Amino acid sequence: MEEYQQSVLYVEDNELNMVLMHHIFKKHLPSVLLLKAETAELGLEIASYRVPDLIIMDIGLPGMNGYEAMDTLKSDESTRHIPVMAISAFAQRSDIEQAKATGFAAYITKPFQVKVFTHIVKELLAGDPYTP
Ligand SMILES: [Mg+2]
C-alpha cells in the first residue's frame, strides 16, 4: 500500500480535467493523495472532514461556484487555514483581481503548463506563499 504524506482536494466538474490532474499527480506528486469532488458542495463536505493540505478550486462549477465555496471555506473555523488555489478558464484581468481579493493563495488559468502548476502546488504544500 502506498503511503501518502499530504493530501490535496481538487474541486472540478470537468471529467477530462479531473483525469488529467490524476495523471499529473501520479507522475509529478506521487506522495500526495488527490481527493476529488465534482461540485463545490461536495468539496466543502470533504474539506471539513478530511482537512486537506491544499485545495485546488475550479471557478466555473454547477451550483455553488468557486468564489462562493471560497467564502464558505474562509468562514469555517476548521477549513479557514487551508490554502486554496484557483484554477480557471476565466483569464480576464478582472477575474484575477477578484480571485486575489477573495483570498486565493494562487490563481492559474487553463490551459496551464504542468511544470508551472506543479511548482506552485509544491510551494503551497511546503507552506510557502506563492508569489508569481
Ligand atoms: Mg468547471
mmCIF file with all atom_site columns, C-alpha atoms and ligand atoms in Angstrom:
data_model
loop_
_atom_site.group_PDB
_atom_site.id
_atom_site.type_symbol
_atom_site.label_atom_id
_atom_site.label_alt_id
_atom_site.label_comp_id
_atom_site.label_asym_id
_atom_site.label_entity_id
_atom_site.label_seq_id
_atom_site.pdbx_PDB_ins_code
_atom_site.Cartn_x
_atom_site.Cartn_y
_atom_site.Cartn_z
_atom_site.occupancy
_atom_site.B_iso_or_equiv
_atom_site.pdbx_formal_charge
_atom_site.auth_seq_id
_atom_site.auth_comp_id
_atom_site.auth_asym_id
_atom_site.auth_atom_id
_atom_site.pdbx_PDB_model_num
ATOM   1   C  CA . MET A 1 1   ? 0.000   0.000  0.000   1.00 0.00 ? 1   MET A CA 1
ATOM   2   C  CA . GLU A 1 2   ? 1.211   3.453  -0.862  1.00 0.00 ? 2   GLU A CA 1
ATOM   3   C  CA . GLU A 1 3   ? 1.783   5.928  1.916   1.00 0.00 ? 3   GLU A CA 1
ATOM   4   C  CA . TYR A 1 4   ? 0.710   9.469  1.285   1.00 0.00 ? 4   TYR A CA 1
ATOM   5   C  CA . GLN A 1 5   ? 2.323   12.308 3.179   1.00 0.00 ? 5   GLN A CA 1
ATOM   6   C  CA . GLN A 1 6   ? -0.115  15.036 2.241   1.00 0.00 ? 6   GLN A CA 1
ATOM   7   C  CA . SER A 1 7   ? -3.472  15.399 0.566   1.00 0.00 ? 7   SER A CA 1
ATOM   8   C  CA . VAL A 1 8   ? -4.864  17.802 -1.996  1.00 0.00 ? 8   VAL A CA 1
ATOM   9   C  CA . LEU A 1 9   ? -8.553  18.231 -2.746  1.00 0.00 ? 9   LEU A CA 1
ATOM   10  C  CA . TYR A 1 10  ? -9.416  19.066 -6.344  1.00 0.00 ? 10  TYR A CA 1
ATOM   11  C  CA . VAL A 1 11  ? -12.864 20.518 -6.977  1.00 0.00 ? 11  VAL A CA 1
ATOM   12  C  CA . GLU A 1 12  ? -13.629 20.204 -10.691 1.00 0.00 ? 12  GLU A CA 1
ATOM   13  C  CA . ASP A 1 13  ? -16.758 19.420 -12.684 1.00 0.00 ? 13  ASP A CA 1
ATOM   14  C  CA . ASN A 1 14  ? -14.999 18.584 -15.944 1.00 0.00 ? 14  ASN A CA 1
ATOM   15  C  CA . GLU A 1 15  ? -14.182 14.891 -16.115 1.00 0.00 ? 15  GLU A CA 1
ATOM   16  C  CA . LEU A 1 16  ? -11.324 15.297 -18.572 1.00 0.00 ? 16  LEU A CA 1
ATOM   17  C  CA . ASN A 1 17  ? -9.608  17.882 -16.380 1.00 0.00 ? 17  ASN A CA 1
ATOM   18  C  CA . MET A 1 18  ? -10.017 15.530 -13.445 1.00 0.00 ? 18  MET A CA 1
ATOM   19  C  CA . VAL A 1 19  ? -8.358  12.686 -15.370 1.00 0.00 ? 19  VAL A CA 1
ATOM   20  C  CA . LEU A 1 20  ? -5.535  14.999 -16.422 1.00 0.00 ? 20  LEU A CA 1
ATOM   21  C  CA . MET A 1 21  ? -4.979  16.070 -12.818 1.00 0.00 ? 21  MET A CA 1
ATOM   22  C  CA . HIS A 1 22  ? -4.896  12.460 -11.695 1.00 0.00 ? 22  HIS A CA 1
ATOM   23  C  CA . HIS A 1 23  ? -2.070  11.805 -14.159 1.00 0.00 ? 23  HIS A CA 1
ATOM   24  C  CA . ILE A 1 24  ? -0.145  14.930 -13.161 1.00 0.00 ? 24  ILE A CA 1
ATOM   25  C  CA . PHE A 1 25  ? -0.233  13.901 -9.504  1.00 0.00 ? 25  PHE A CA 1
ATOM   26  C  CA . LYS A 1 26  ? 0.736   10.318 -10.260 1.00 0.00 ? 26  LYS A CA 1
ATOM   27  C  CA . LYS A 1 27  ? 3.725   11.442 -12.263 1.00 0.00 ? 27  LYS A CA 1
ATOM   28  C  CA . HIS A 1 28  ? 4.904   14.608 -10.521 1.00 0.00 ? 28  HIS A CA 1
ATOM   29  C  CA . LEU A 1 29  ? 3.447   14.440 -6.998  1.00 0.00 ? 29  LEU A CA 1
ATOM   30  C  CA . PRO A 1 30  ? 3.317   10.706 -6.244  1.00 0.00 ? 30  PRO A CA 1
ATOM   31  C  CA . SER A 1 31  ? 3.444   11.094 -2.456  1.00 0.00 ? 31  SER A CA 1
ATOM   32  C  CA . VAL A 1 32  ? 0.400   13.368 -2.433  1.00 0.00 ? 32  VAL A CA 1
ATOM   33  C  CA . LEU A 1 33  ? -3.079  11.883 -2.155  1.00 0.00 ? 33  LEU A CA 1
ATOM   34  C  CA . LEU A 1 34  ? -5.518  13.508 -4.577  1.00 0.00 ? 34  LEU A CA 1
ATOM   35  C  CA . LEU A 1 35  ? -9.066  13.793 -3.262  1.00 0.00 ? 35  LEU A CA 1
ATOM   36  C  CA . LYS A 1 36  ? -11.757 14.637 -5.778  1.00 0.00 ? 36  LYS A CA 1
ATOM   37  C  CA . ALA A 1 37  ? -15.066 16.445 -5.750  1.00 0.00 ? 37  ALA A CA 1
ATOM   38  C  CA . GLU A 1 38  ? -17.162 17.357 -8.769  1.00 0.00 ? 38  GLU A CA 1
ATOM   39  C  CA . THR A 1 39  ? -19.185 20.084 -7.059  1.00 0.00 ? 39  THR A CA 1
ATOM   40  C  CA . ALA A 1 40  ? -18.349 22.815 -4.560  1.00 0.00 ? 40  ALA A CA 1
ATOM   41  C  CA . GLU A 1 41  ? -20.976 21.428 -2.209  1.00 0.00 ? 41  GLU A CA 1
ATOM   42  C  CA . LEU A 1 42  ? -19.297 18.017 -2.110  1.00 0.00 ? 42  LEU A CA 1
ATOM   43  C  CA . GLY A 1 43  ? -15.879 19.671 -1.925  1.00 0.00 ? 43  GLY A CA 1
ATOM   44  C  CA . LEU A 1 44  ? -16.887 21.619 1.190   1.00 0.00 ? 44  LEU A CA 1
ATOM   45  C  CA . GLU A 1 45  ? -18.101 18.435 2.821   1.00 0.00 ? 45  GLU A CA 1
ATOM   46  C  CA . ILE A 1 46  ? -14.837 16.610 2.084   1.00 0.00 ? 46  ILE A CA 1
ATOM   47  C  CA . ALA A 1 47  ? -12.777 19.638 3.146   1.00 0.00 ? 47  ALA A CA 1
ATOM   48  C  CA . SER A 1 48  ? -14.443 19.761 6.561   1.00 0.00 ? 48  SER A CA 1
ATOM   49  C  CA . TYR A 1 49  ? -13.818 16.132 7.495   1.00 0.00 ? 49  TYR A CA 1
ATOM   50  C  CA . ARG A 1 50  ? -10.579 15.340 5.647   1.00 0.00 ? 50  ARG A CA 1
ATOM   51  C  CA . VAL A 1 51  ? -8.982  18.777 6.083   1.00 0.00 ? 51  VAL A CA 1
ATOM   52  C  CA . PRO A 1 52  ? -6.609  18.550 3.081   1.00 0.00 ? 52  PRO A CA 1
ATOM   53  C  CA . ASP A 1 53  ? -3.281  20.396 2.980   1.00 0.00 ? 53  ASP A CA 1
ATOM   54  C  CA . LEU A 1 54  ? -4.318  22.276 -0.145  1.00 0.00 ? 54  LEU A CA 1
ATOM   55  C  CA . ILE A 1 55  ? -7.472  22.800 -2.174  1.00 0.00 ? 55  ILE A CA 1
ATOM   56  C  CA . ILE A 1 56  ? -7.419  23.337 -5.916  1.00 0.00 ? 56  ILE A CA 1
ATOM   57  C  CA . MET A 1 57  ? -10.653 25.016 -6.881  1.00 0.00 ? 57  MET A CA 1
ATOM   58  C  CA . ASP A 1 58  ? -12.243 25.341 -10.290 1.00 0.00 ? 58  ASP A CA 1
ATOM   59  C  CA . ILE A 1 59  ? -14.208 28.601 -10.526 1.00 0.00 ? 59  ILE A CA 1
ATOM   60  C  CA . GLY A 1 60  ? -16.925 27.653 -13.003 1.00 0.00 ? 60  GLY A CA 1
ATOM   61  C  CA . LEU A 1 61  ? -18.914 24.929 -11.249 1.00 0.00 ? 61  LEU A CA 1
ATOM   62  C  CA . PRO A 1 62  ? -22.557 23.846 -11.358 1.00 0.00 ? 62  PRO A CA 1
ATOM   63  C  CA . GLY A 1 63  ? -24.477 25.104 -8.328  1.00 0.00 ? 63  GLY A CA 1
ATOM   64  C  CA . MET A 1 64  ? -22.197 26.967 -5.959  1.00 0.00 ? 64  MET A CA 1
ATOM   65  C  CA . ASN A 1 65  ? -19.205 28.480 -7.803  1.00 0.00 ? 65  ASN A CA 1
ATOM   66  C  CA . GLY A 1 66  ? -15.563 28.616 -6.722  1.00 0.00 ? 66  GLY A CA 1
ATOM   67  C  CA . TYR A 1 67  ? -15.800 32.104 -5.210  1.00 0.00 ? 67  TYR A CA 1
ATOM   68  C  CA . GLU A 1 68  ? -18.807 31.172 -3.089  1.00 0.00 ? 68  GLU A CA 1
ATOM   69  C  CA . ALA A 1 69  ? -17.088 27.960 -1.988  1.00 0.00 ? 69  ALA A CA 1
ATOM   70  C  CA . MET A 1 70  ? -14.037 30.013 -1.035  1.00 0.00 ? 70  MET A CA 1
ATOM   71  C  CA . ASP A 1 71  ? -16.171 32.308 1.144   1.00 0.00 ? 71  ASP A CA 1
ATOM   72  C  CA . THR A 1 72  ? -17.605 29.285 2.940   1.00 0.00 ? 72  THR A CA 1
ATOM   73  C  CA . LEU A 1 73  ? -14.155 27.757 3.479   1.00 0.00 ? 73  LEU A CA 1
ATOM   74  C  CA . LYS A 1 74  ? -12.832 31.020 4.932   1.00 0.00 ? 74  LYS A CA 1
ATOM   75  C  CA . SER A 1 75  ? -15.805 31.481 7.247   1.00 0.00 ? 75  SER A CA 1
ATOM   76  C  CA . ASP A 1 76  ? -15.389 27.991 8.724   1.00 0.00 ? 76  ASP A CA 1
ATOM   77  C  CA . GLU A 1 77  ? -13.001 27.616 11.645  1.00 0.00 ? 77  GLU A CA 1
ATOM   78  C  CA . SER A 1 78  ? -11.890 24.121 10.589  1.00 0.00 ? 78  SER A CA 1
ATOM   79  C  CA . THR A 1 79  ? -11.060 24.992 6.970   1.00 0.00 ? 79  THR A CA 1
ATOM   80  C  CA . ARG A 1 80  ? -10.032 28.658 7.040   1.00 0.00 ? 80  ARG A CA 1
ATOM   81  C  CA . HIS A 1 81  ? -6.294  27.867 7.296   1.00 0.00 ? 81  HIS A CA 1
ATOM   82  C  CA . ILE A 1 82  ? -6.212  25.655 4.184   1.00 0.00 ? 82  ILE A CA 1
ATOM   83  C  CA . PRO A 1 83  ? -4.573  27.394 1.216   1.00 0.00 ? 83  PRO A CA 1
ATOM   84  C  CA . VAL A 1 84  ? -6.811  27.436 -1.846  1.00 0.00 ? 84  VAL A CA 1
ATOM   85  C  CA . MET A 1 85  ? -5.511  27.698 -5.373  1.00 0.00 ? 85  MET A CA 1
ATOM   86  C  CA . ALA A 1 86  ? -7.937  28.763 -8.077  1.00 0.00 ? 86  ALA A CA 1
ATOM   87  C  CA . ILE A 1 87  ? -7.755  27.152 -11.469 1.00 0.00 ? 87  ILE A CA 1
ATOM   88  C  CA . SER A 1 88  ? -9.987  28.614 -14.084 1.00 0.00 ? 88  SER A CA 1
ATOM   89  C  CA . ALA A 1 89  ? -10.695 29.161 -17.733 1.00 0.00 ? 89  ALA A CA 1
ATOM   90  C  CA . PHE A 1 90  ? -11.568 32.770 -16.880 1.00 0.00 ? 90  PHE A CA 1
ATOM   91  C  CA . ALA A 1 91  ? -8.417  34.681 -17.706 1.00 0.00 ? 91  ALA A CA 1
ATOM   92  C  CA . GLN A 1 92  ? -9.574  38.301 -17.714 1.00 0.00 ? 92  GLN A CA 1
ATOM   93  C  CA . ARG A 1 93  ? -7.651  40.724 -15.569 1.00 0.00 ? 93  ARG A CA 1
ATOM   94  C  CA . SER A 1 94  ? -10.822 41.378 -13.572 1.00 0.00 ? 94  SER A CA 1
ATOM   95  C  CA . ASP A 1 95  ? -11.136 37.644 -12.822 1.00 0.00 ? 95  ASP A CA 1
ATOM   96  C  CA . ILE A 1 96  ? -7.602  37.509 -11.493 1.00 0.00 ? 96  ILE A CA 1
ATOM   97  C  CA . GLU A 1 97  ? -8.201  40.655 -9.411  1.00 0.00 ? 97  GLU A CA 1
ATOM   98  C  CA . GLN A 1 98  ? -11.376 39.141 -7.987  1.00 0.00 ? 98  GLN A CA 1
ATOM   99  C  CA . ALA A 1 99  ? -9.547  35.915 -7.159  1.00 0.00 ? 99  ALA A CA 1
ATOM   100 C  CA . LYS A 1 100 ? -6.867  37.824 -5.281  1.00 0.00 ? 100 LYS A CA 1
ATOM   101 C  CA . ALA A 1 101 ? -9.480  39.841 -3.409  1.00 0.00 ? 101 ALA A CA 1
ATOM   102 C  CA . THR A 1 102 ? -11.264 36.630 -2.451  1.00 0.00 ? 102 THR A CA 1
ATOM   103 C  CA . GLY A 1 103 ? -8.092  35.385 -0.787  1.00 0.00 ? 103 GLY A CA 1
ATOM   104 C  CA . PHE A 1 104 ? -6.905  32.615 -3.093  1.00 0.00 ? 104 PHE A CA 1
ATOM   105 C  CA . ALA A 1 105 ? -3.286  31.642 -2.420  1.00 0.00 ? 105 ALA A CA 1
ATOM   106 C  CA . ALA A 1 106 ? -2.653  31.369 -6.164  1.00 0.00 ? 106 ALA A CA 1
ATOM   107 C  CA . TYR A 1 107 ? -4.581  31.660 -9.410  1.00 0.00 ? 107 TYR A CA 1
ATOM   108 C  CA . ILE A 1 108 ? -3.786  29.923 -12.665 1.00 0.00 ? 108 ILE A CA 1
ATOM   109 C  CA . THR A 1 109 ? -5.691  29.786 -15.903 1.00 0.00 ? 109 THR A CA 1
ATOM   110 C  CA . LYS A 1 110 ? -6.480  26.827 -18.149 1.00 0.00 ? 110 LYS A CA 1
ATOM   111 C  CA . PRO A 1 111 ? -4.713  25.538 -20.119 1.00 0.00 ? 111 PRO A CA 1
ATOM   112 C  CA . PHE A 1 112 ? -1.743  25.626 -17.748 1.00 0.00 ? 112 PHE A CA 1
ATOM   113 C  CA . GLN A 1 113 ? 1.841   24.423 -18.029 1.00 0.00 ? 113 GLN A CA 1
ATOM   114 C  CA . VAL A 1 114 ? 2.334   21.292 -15.949 1.00 0.00 ? 114 VAL A CA 1
ATOM   115 C  CA . LYS A 1 115 ? 5.748   22.462 -14.778 1.00 0.00 ? 115 LYS A CA 1
ATOM   116 C  CA . VAL A 1 116 ? 4.420   25.794 -13.529 1.00 0.00 ? 116 VAL A CA 1
ATOM   117 C  CA . PHE A 1 117 ? 1.406   24.159 -11.924 1.00 0.00 ? 117 PHE A CA 1
ATOM   118 C  CA . THR A 1 118 ? 3.500   21.518 -10.127 1.00 0.00 ? 118 THR A CA 1
ATOM   119 C  CA . HIS A 1 119 ? 5.887   24.182 -8.873  1.00 0.00 ? 119 HIS A CA 1
ATOM   120 C  CA . ILE A 1 120 ? 3.046   26.212 -7.330  1.00 0.00 ? 120 ILE A CA 1
ATOM   121 C  CA . VAL A 1 121 ? 1.489   23.129 -5.708  1.00 0.00 ? 121 VAL A CA 1
ATOM   122 C  CA . LYS A 1 122 ? 4.820   22.125 -4.154  1.00 0.00 ? 122 LYS A CA 1
ATOM   123 C  CA . GLU A 1 123 ? 5.391   25.620 -2.789  1.00 0.00 ? 123 GLU A CA 1
ATOM   124 C  CA . LEU A 1 124 ? 1.940   25.819 -1.272  1.00 0.00 ? 124 LEU A CA 1
ATOM   125 C  CA . LEU A 1 125 ? 2.295   22.341 0.247   1.00 0.00 ? 125 LEU A CA 1
ATOM   126 C  CA . ALA A 1 126 ? 5.602   23.416 1.753   1.00 0.00 ? 126 ALA A CA 1
ATOM   127 C  CA . GLY A 1 127 ? 3.820   26.321 3.386   1.00 0.00 ? 127 GLY A CA 1
ATOM   128 C  CA . ASP A 1 128 ? 5.492   28.963 1.255   1.00 0.00 ? 128 ASP A CA 1
ATOM   129 C  CA . PRO A 1 129 ? 3.316   31.776 -0.013  1.00 0.00 ? 129 PRO A CA 1
ATOM   130 C  CA . TYR A 1 130 ? 3.322   31.716 -3.776  1.00 0.00 ? 130 TYR A CA 1
ATOM   131 C  CA . THR A 1 131 ? 4.494   34.895 -5.445  1.00 0.00 ? 131 THR A CA 1
ATOM   132 C  CA . PRO A 1 132 ? 4.169   34.996 -9.233  1.00 0.00 ? 132 PRO A CA 1
HETATM 133 MG MG . MG  B 2 .   ? -15.772 23.970 -14.487 1.00 0.00 ? 1   MG  B MG 1
#
